[in-house]
Coordinates of C-alpha atoms in Angstrom, one line a residue:
Chain A
M1 CA 98.8 132.8 61.3
L2 CA 96.0 129.9 60.7
Q3 CA 96.5 130.5 56.9
N4 CA 100.3 129.7 57.5
I5 CA 99.7 126.6 59.0
V6 CA 97.0 125.2 57.1
I7 CA 99.3 124.9 53.9
G8 CA 102.2 123.7 56.2
Q9 CA 105.4 124.0 54.9
Y10 CA 104.9 122.8 51.2
I11 CA 105.4 125.3 48.4
P12 CA 103.3 124.3 45.3
V13 CA 105.5 125.3 42.6
D14 CA 107.1 123.1 39.7
S15 CA 110.5 122.2 40.1
P16 CA 112.9 119.4 39.5
L17 CA 113.2 119.0 43.2
H18 CA 109.5 118.9 43.6
R19 CA 109.0 116.2 41.0
L20 CA 111.6 113.9 42.6
D21 CA 110.3 110.7 44.4
S22 CA 109.8 111.4 48.3
R23 CA 111.8 108.4 49.1
A24 CA 115.1 109.8 47.1
K25 CA 114.5 113.2 48.6
I26 CA 114.5 111.3 52.3
L27 CA 117.5 109.3 51.3
C28 CA 119.3 112.4 50.2
L29 CA 118.6 114.5 53.1
L30 CA 119.9 111.4 55.1
A31 CA 123.2 111.5 53.4
L32 CA 123.6 115.4 53.2
A33 CA 123.1 115.5 57.0
V34 CA 126.1 113.5 57.2
I35 CA 128.2 115.0 54.5
V36 CA 127.7 118.6 55.9
F37 CA 130.1 117.3 58.7
L38 CA 132.9 116.6 56.3
A39 CA 133.6 120.1 55.7
N40 CA 136.4 121.4 57.9
E41 CA 138.3 124.2 56.0
F42 CA 137.8 127.1 53.4
W43 CA 137.4 124.9 50.2
S44 CA 135.2 122.2 51.5
Y45 CA 132.8 125.0 53.0
T46 CA 132.8 126.7 49.7
A47 CA 131.8 123.7 47.9
L48 CA 129.1 123.1 50.6
V49 CA 127.8 126.7 50.5
T50 CA 127.6 126.2 46.5
T51 CA 125.7 123.2 46.9
V52 CA 123.2 124.8 49.2
I53 CA 122.8 127.6 47.1
L54 CA 122.4 125.2 43.8
F55 CA 119.8 123.1 45.6
V56 CA 117.8 126.4 46.8
V57 CA 117.4 127.8 43.3
L58 CA 117.0 124.4 41.7
S59 CA 113.9 124.2 44.1
R60 CA 112.4 127.2 42.9
V61 CA 111.0 128.0 46.4
P62 CA 111.0 132.0 47.4
L63 CA 114.2 132.8 49.7
K64 CA 112.2 133.8 52.2
F65 CA 110.7 130.4 53.1
F66 CA 114.0 129.3 54.0
L67 CA 114.8 132.4 56.0
K68 CA 111.8 131.4 58.0
G69 CA 113.1 127.9 58.4
L70 CA 116.1 129.3 59.9
L71 CA 114.4 131.7 62.4
P72 CA 113.8 129.1 65.2
I73 CA 117.5 128.1 65.3
F74 CA 118.9 131.5 64.6
I75 CA 119.5 132.4 68.0
L76 CA 121.8 129.3 68.4
I77 CA 123.5 130.2 65.5
I78 CA 124.1 134.2 66.5
F79 CA 125.2 132.6 69.9
T80 CA 127.4 129.9 68.3
F81 CA 129.2 132.6 66.1
F82 CA 130.2 134.9 69.3
L83 CA 131.1 131.9 71.4
H84 CA 133.6 131.1 68.8
A85 CA 134.6 134.5 67.8
F86 CA 135.6 135.2 71.6
F87 CA 136.8 132.1 72.9
T88 CA 138.6 130.5 70.1
N89 CA 142.2 131.6 70.6
E90 CA 143.7 130.7 67.1
G91 CA 145.6 133.1 64.4
A92 CA 146.2 136.7 64.5
V93 CA 144.6 139.1 67.0
L94 CA 142.4 141.2 65.1
F95 CA 141.1 143.7 67.7
S96 CA 140.5 143.9 71.6
V97 CA 137.3 144.7 73.2
L98 CA 136.6 145.0 77.1
G99 CA 139.7 142.8 77.6
F100 CA 138.6 140.1 75.3
S101 CA 141.0 139.6 72.2
V102 CA 139.2 138.5 68.9
Y103 CA 141.3 136.3 66.9
S104 CA 141.0 135.9 63.2
G105 CA 140.9 131.8 63.6
G106 CA 137.9 132.4 66.0
I107 CA 136.0 134.7 63.5
E108 CA 136.7 132.0 60.9
Q109 CA 135.4 129.0 63.0
G110 CA 132.5 131.1 63.9
V111 CA 131.6 131.6 60.5
Y112 CA 132.3 127.9 59.4
I113 CA 130.1 126.4 62.2
S114 CA 127.3 128.9 61.8
V115 CA 127.4 127.8 58.0
R116 CA 127.3 124.1 59.2
I117 CA 124.0 124.5 61.2
G118 CA 122.6 127.0 58.7
S119 CA 123.4 124.1 55.9
L120 CA 121.6 121.3 57.9
V121 CA 118.5 123.4 58.5
V122 CA 118.3 124.7 54.7
F123 CA 118.6 121.0 53.8
A124 CA 115.9 119.8 56.0
S125 CA 113.6 122.6 54.9
L126 CA 114.4 121.7 51.2
L127 CA 112.8 118.4 52.2
T128 CA 109.4 120.0 53.8
L129 CA 109.3 122.8 51.3
T130 CA 109.1 120.7 48.0
T131 CA 107.5 117.5 49.3
T132 CA 103.6 117.5 50.5
P133 CA 103.1 115.9 54.1
I134 CA 101.1 112.9 52.5
D135 CA 104.0 112.2 50.0
L136 CA 106.5 112.2 53.0
T137 CA 104.3 109.7 55.3
D138 CA 104.1 107.5 51.9
G139 CA 107.8 107.5 51.7
F140 CA 108.5 107.0 55.2
E141 CA 105.8 104.0 55.2
S142 CA 107.8 102.2 52.5
F143 CA 110.9 102.5 54.2
L144 CA 109.3 100.9 57.5
R145 CA 107.5 98.2 55.5
P146 CA 110.4 95.9 55.6
F147 CA 110.1 95.9 59.4
K148 CA 106.5 94.8 59.3
R149 CA 108.0 91.1 59.9
F150 CA 109.4 92.4 63.5
G151 CA 105.7 93.4 64.2
L152 CA 106.3 97.1 63.3
P153 CA 102.5 98.2 62.5
A154 CA 103.8 100.3 59.3
H155 CA 100.5 100.5 57.4
E156 CA 98.7 101.5 60.8
M157 CA 101.3 104.2 61.6
A158 CA 101.1 105.5 58.1
L159 CA 97.1 105.7 58.0
M160 CA 97.2 107.4 61.4
M161 CA 99.8 109.9 59.9
S162 CA 97.5 110.5 56.8
I163 CA 94.4 110.9 59.0
S164 CA 96.1 113.4 61.4
I165 CA 97.7 115.5 58.6
R166 CA 94.2 115.8 57.0
L167 CA 92.8 116.8 60.4
I168 CA 95.1 119.5 61.1
P169 CA 93.5 122.3 59.0
T170 CA 90.0 121.3 60.0
L171 CA 91.0 121.2 63.8
L172 CA 92.6 124.7 63.6
L173 CA 89.3 126.0 61.9
E174 CA 87.3 124.5 64.7
A175 CA 89.4 125.9 67.3
D176 CA 89.3 129.3 65.6
R177 CA 85.4 129.1 65.6
I178 CA 85.5 128.2 69.1
L179 CA 87.5 131.0 70.0
K180 CA 85.3 133.3 68.1
A181 CA 82.2 131.9 70.0
Q182 CA 83.5 132.5 73.3
A183 CA 84.7 135.8 72.6
A184 CA 81.1 136.7 71.3
R185 CA 80.0 135.6 74.9
G186 CA 82.6 137.7 76.3
A187 CA 85.6 135.8 77.0
D188 CA 88.6 137.3 77.1
F189 CA 91.5 134.9 76.6
A190 CA 94.5 137.5 77.0
K191 CA 93.1 139.3 80.4
G192 CA 92.7 138.6 84.1
S193 CA 94.5 136.6 86.9
L194 CA 96.1 133.2 86.0
R195 CA 93.1 131.6 87.6
T196 CA 90.6 133.3 85.2
R197 CA 92.9 132.5 82.2
L198 CA 93.3 129.0 83.2
E199 CA 89.3 128.9 83.5
T200 CA 88.9 130.5 80.0
L201 CA 91.5 128.1 78.4
T202 CA 89.3 125.3 79.8
A203 CA 86.2 126.6 78.2
F204 CA 88.4 126.5 74.8
I205 CA 89.8 123.3 75.0
I206 CA 86.6 121.3 76.5
P207 CA 84.5 121.8 73.3
L208 CA 87.4 121.0 71.1
F209 CA 87.9 117.9 72.7
V210 CA 84.4 117.0 72.9
R211 CA 83.8 118.0 69.2
S212 CA 87.0 115.9 68.3
F213 CA 85.7 112.7 70.0
K214 CA 82.6 113.0 68.0
R215 CA 84.5 113.4 65.1
A216 CA 86.6 110.2 65.6
E217 CA 83.6 108.2 66.3
D218 CA 81.6 109.3 62.9
M219 CA 84.8 108.7 61.1
A220 CA 85.7 105.2 62.4
T221 CA 81.9 104.4 61.8
A222 CA 82.3 105.6 58.1
M223 CA 85.5 103.4 57.5
D224 CA 84.0 100.2 59.1
A225 CA 80.9 100.8 57.2
R226 CA 82.8 101.1 54.0
G227 CA 84.8 97.7 54.8
Y228 CA 88.0 99.2 56.0
R229 CA 90.0 96.2 57.5
G230 CA 93.6 96.8 57.8
G231 CA 96.6 97.0 55.3
E232 CA 96.4 93.4 53.9
G233 CA 95.7 93.7 50.0
R234 CA 94.6 97.4 50.2
T235 CA 95.5 99.2 47.0
K236 CA 96.5 103.0 46.9
L237 CA 95.3 106.0 44.8
R238 CA 98.7 107.5 44.7
V239 CA 101.5 105.3 43.8
L240 CA 105.2 106.1 44.4
K241 CA 107.4 105.5 41.5
W242 CA 111.1 105.6 41.4
R243 CA 112.4 106.9 38.0
A244 CA 115.8 107.5 36.5
R245 CA 115.8 111.1 37.9
D246 CA 115.6 109.8 41.5
T247 CA 118.7 107.8 41.0
I248 CA 120.3 110.7 39.3
A249 CA 119.5 112.9 42.3
C250 CA 121.2 110.1 44.4
I251 CA 124.2 110.0 42.3
I252 CA 124.5 113.8 42.6
V253 CA 124.5 114.0 46.3
A254 CA 126.9 111.0 46.7
G255 CA 129.1 113.3 44.2
V256 CA 128.8 116.1 46.5
G257 CA 130.0 113.9 49.5
V258 CA 133.1 112.8 47.4
V259 CA 134.0 116.3 46.5
L260 CA 133.8 117.2 50.4
A261 CA 135.9 114.3 51.4
L262 CA 138.4 114.9 49.0
L263 CA 138.7 118.8 49.8
R264 CA 138.6 118.2 53.5
D265 CA 141.7 118.7 55.5
F266 CA 142.8 115.8 57.1
Chain B
M1 CA 79.7 102.3 71.5
K2 CA 81.8 99.3 70.5
Q3 CA 85.4 99.6 70.8
T4 CA 86.8 98.6 67.4
K5 CA 90.5 98.7 66.0
T6 CA 89.4 101.3 63.4
F7 CA 88.1 103.5 66.0
R8 CA 91.1 103.5 68.4
L9 CA 93.2 104.1 65.1
V10 CA 91.1 107.0 64.3
M11 CA 91.2 108.2 67.7
Y12 CA 94.9 108.0 68.0
A13 CA 95.4 110.2 64.6
V14 CA 92.4 112.7 66.0
L15 CA 94.3 113.1 69.4
G16 CA 97.6 113.3 67.7
S17 CA 96.5 116.1 65.4
M18 CA 94.9 118.0 68.4
A19 CA 98.3 117.8 70.3
A20 CA 100.0 119.0 67.2
A21 CA 97.6 121.7 66.8
L22 CA 98.1 122.8 70.4
M23 CA 101.6 122.8 70.1
F24 CA 101.3 125.6 67.0
F25 CA 100.3 127.6 70.1
S26 CA 103.5 127.4 72.2
F27 CA 104.8 130.4 73.7
P28 CA 108.2 131.0 75.6
M29 CA 108.0 132.1 79.4
P30 CA 109.7 135.4 80.1
M31 CA 111.6 134.2 83.0
F32 CA 113.2 131.1 81.2
L33 CA 115.8 130.4 78.8
S34 CA 114.4 131.6 75.6
F35 CA 114.6 128.1 73.7
L36 CA 112.1 126.7 76.3
S37 CA 108.6 127.4 75.3
I38 CA 105.5 125.8 76.9
D39 CA 102.1 124.7 75.4
A40 CA 99.3 122.4 76.2
S41 CA 99.8 119.7 73.8
E42 CA 100.3 117.3 76.6
L43 CA 96.5 117.2 77.3
P44 CA 95.6 115.0 74.4
V45 CA 98.5 112.5 75.0
L46 CA 97.2 112.4 78.6
F47 CA 93.9 111.7 77.6
A48 CA 95.2 108.9 75.5
A49 CA 97.2 107.5 77.8
L50 CA 94.5 107.4 80.5
L51 CA 91.4 106.6 78.3
F52 CA 93.2 103.8 76.3
S53 CA 96.8 102.7 77.4
P54 CA 100.3 103.9 77.8
I55 CA 100.9 102.7 74.4
A56 CA 98.6 104.9 73.1
G57 CA 99.9 107.6 74.9
I58 CA 103.4 106.8 73.2
V59 CA 101.5 106.7 69.8
V60 CA 99.8 109.9 70.3
A61 CA 103.1 111.7 71.3
G62 CA 105.0 110.4 68.3
I63 CA 102.1 111.5 65.7
K64 CA 102.4 115.1 67.7
I65 CA 106.1 115.3 67.2
L66 CA 106.2 114.0 63.4
L67 CA 103.3 116.3 62.6
Y68 CA 104.7 119.3 64.0
T69 CA 108.0 118.6 62.2
L70 CA 106.1 118.0 59.0
F71 CA 104.2 121.2 59.3
M72 CA 106.9 123.6 61.1
G73 CA 110.1 122.3 59.5
A74 CA 112.8 120.0 60.8
G75 CA 115.2 123.0 61.9
D76 CA 115.7 121.5 65.1
P77 CA 116.0 117.6 65.4
I78 CA 117.3 117.4 69.1
G79 CA 114.4 119.6 70.4
M80 CA 112.0 117.3 68.7
V81 CA 113.5 114.3 70.3
S82 CA 113.8 116.1 73.7
N83 CA 110.2 117.1 73.4
F84 CA 109.1 113.7 72.8
M85 CA 111.1 112.4 75.7
A86 CA 109.4 114.9 77.9
S87 CA 106.1 113.8 76.6
L88 CA 107.0 110.2 77.7
L89 CA 108.6 110.7 81.0
F90 CA 105.3 112.9 81.8
V91 CA 102.6 111.1 80.6
L92 CA 103.6 107.2 81.4
P93 CA 104.0 108.0 85.2
V94 CA 100.7 109.5 85.3
A95 CA 98.9 106.3 83.6
Y96 CA 100.6 104.0 85.5
V97 CA 99.7 105.8 88.8
Y98 CA 96.2 106.3 87.8
R99 CA 95.5 103.0 86.8
H100 CA 96.5 101.6 90.1
F101 CA 94.5 104.1 92.3
G102 CA 91.8 104.9 89.4
S103 CA 90.7 107.8 91.3
V104 CA 90.8 111.6 91.3
K105 CA 93.3 111.4 94.2
G106 CA 95.3 108.9 92.3
L107 CA 95.3 111.1 89.2
I108 CA 96.3 114.1 91.2
A109 CA 99.2 112.3 93.1
G110 CA 100.0 110.7 89.7
L111 CA 100.3 114.2 88.0
G112 CA 102.5 115.5 91.0
L113 CA 104.8 112.5 91.1
A114 CA 105.2 112.9 87.3
T115 CA 106.1 116.5 87.2
V116 CA 108.8 115.6 89.6
F117 CA 109.9 112.8 87.7
M118 CA 109.7 114.4 84.3
A119 CA 111.6 117.2 85.6
G120 CA 114.2 115.2 87.2
M121 CA 114.8 113.0 84.4
M122 CA 114.8 115.8 81.9
A123 CA 117.5 117.6 83.6
L124 CA 119.3 114.5 83.7
L125 CA 119.1 113.8 80.1
N126 CA 119.9 117.2 79.2
Y127 CA 123.0 117.2 81.2
L128 CA 123.8 113.6 79.6
V129 CA 122.5 113.9 75.9
F130 CA 120.6 116.8 74.8
L131 CA 123.2 119.8 75.9
P132 CA 126.2 117.7 74.7
A133 CA 124.4 117.2 71.2
Y134 CA 123.9 120.8 70.8
T135 CA 127.5 121.8 72.1
W136 CA 128.6 119.0 69.7
L137 CA 126.8 120.6 66.7
M138 CA 128.1 124.0 67.7
D139 CA 131.6 122.5 67.9
F140 CA 132.3 124.1 71.4
D141 CA 132.8 122.6 74.7
L142 CA 131.0 124.2 77.6
G143 CA 132.7 121.9 80.2
S144 CA 130.8 119.8 82.5
Q145 CA 130.4 122.5 84.9
G146 CA 128.6 124.9 82.2
L147 CA 126.2 121.9 81.4
L148 CA 125.3 121.1 84.9
S149 CA 124.5 124.7 86.0
I150 CA 122.2 124.9 82.7
A151 CA 120.6 121.8 83.5
L152 CA 120.0 122.6 87.2
A153 CA 119.1 126.2 86.8
G154 CA 117.4 126.4 83.4
I155 CA 116.0 123.0 82.5
L156 CA 114.8 121.7 86.0
P157 CA 112.6 124.9 86.9
F158 CA 111.2 125.2 83.5
N159 CA 109.8 121.3 83.4
L160 CA 108.7 121.8 87.1
F161 CA 106.9 124.8 85.8
K162 CA 105.6 123.1 82.8
G163 CA 104.5 119.8 84.5
L164 CA 102.2 122.3 87.2
F165 CA 100.8 124.0 84.2
I166 CA 99.8 120.9 82.4
S167 CA 98.5 119.6 85.7
L168 CA 96.4 122.7 86.2
L169 CA 94.7 122.3 83.0
F170 CA 94.4 118.8 83.2
I171 CA 92.4 118.2 86.4
P172 CA 89.3 120.3 85.6
L173 CA 89.3 118.8 82.0
F174 CA 89.7 115.3 83.3
L175 CA 86.6 116.2 85.8
K176 CA 84.6 117.5 83.2
L177 CA 85.0 115.2 80.3
F178 CA 85.7 111.8 82.1
P179 CA 81.9 111.2 83.4
L180 CA 80.9 112.0 79.8
L181 CA 83.3 109.5 78.3
Q182 CA 82.6 106.9 80.8
E183 CA 79.0 106.8 80.2
K184 CA 79.9 106.1 76.6
S185 CA 82.4 103.6 77.9
Y186 CA 85.4 104.5 76.0
G187 CA 88.6 103.0 77.0
A188 CA 89.7 99.4 77.5
H189 CA 90.2 99.6 81.2
L190 CA 86.9 101.2 81.8
Q191 CA 85.1 98.4 80.0
R192 CA 87.0 95.8 81.7
K193 CA 85.7 97.5 85.0
T194 CA 81.9 97.5 83.9
A195 CA 82.6 93.8 82.9
A196 CA 84.1 93.0 86.1
N197 CA 81.1 94.5 88.0
Q198 CA 78.4 92.5 85.8

């Protein structure tokens, strides 16, 4: 559990998708989120599924990580499928169970909508699986920068995000340490009445808070001591660079959109 | 401790990642709908809102939900938005009521009020926005009667329970931690109060 969270979603393999600029990937995801809804009949859905499979293969991320991303939404997909299978009354009657007639149109619609939701999730997973959280934050910051003149603190937001991302593994490690320390003193977090459980939970959360406050204080002092004074004129260790392949990726996604728009049934 | 801008930035970030970390340990409640799960991630958000400002609460809630999305995947964007809204609807009333009264009684009143307010508003928002968004995604019309019954029978009691759960966790935490923090005079409004006394 701890190990799973520490590495986050990012799968460090080398692939064409990994090498893309995070800004290009964010733009492509936004476009794909719209494109998915263009599909509305057999051939456009076939094109959509082909695109999904192609991108998944291109990412060289093992399939099980996509399935893990689908897990939280799995109930919704199954539910959607059966809802359509039983309540959409189109096409020929295939069979009847307990007074419900299942129509071919219902099955078809159920499969289509499940594919639509599934594709959305896979596209979103592609972004987080092939991009490190820090790169994503940098990408978002560069999109937010133009809004600076309207008073949006883009630099501060990105800085806070980077600090938080860095702190997640540290905090989880610390939480683990506190849990073990309390367990060594005989605390049992899974037993007892609701009242005792709340009390033991408090005994876990209070040290976590106290240590975090201390950590924030130290970090702020360290930053001030090193002369941190906001985003003005600050340079970066890692600079995002838009390359030809990023433009090509955007063109490919636009092409997918055009194909689906042509195939769809108006 | 002098409260610099850097300190506040770092503090929001720390509280935000704490909230996200607590959110990883969420668990579904057996008596409620399976997609509703409960966690203690509102505690750092509450702390930010009470110690610093309501805006700080919004910032920390935003960091929390973004981090969670980055680490757990963006499979359920509607759920993310509704979780963020629930945070704000709960934390902001607590912050305003507490600031007005500034005592433990004020805090308890604020938590009670916020629980009812958040549960009511979330039922309304689910009925008007989030559930229709899901049914739109599923391309299936549940009918306004169906939506209403999910909102009233499923969402409303869940959020009342969630508010109560967070309040029960937060009160002892607040009682134990706040004297300590006051001593260090964190928090803009606490500082202002001491300045006014002098």
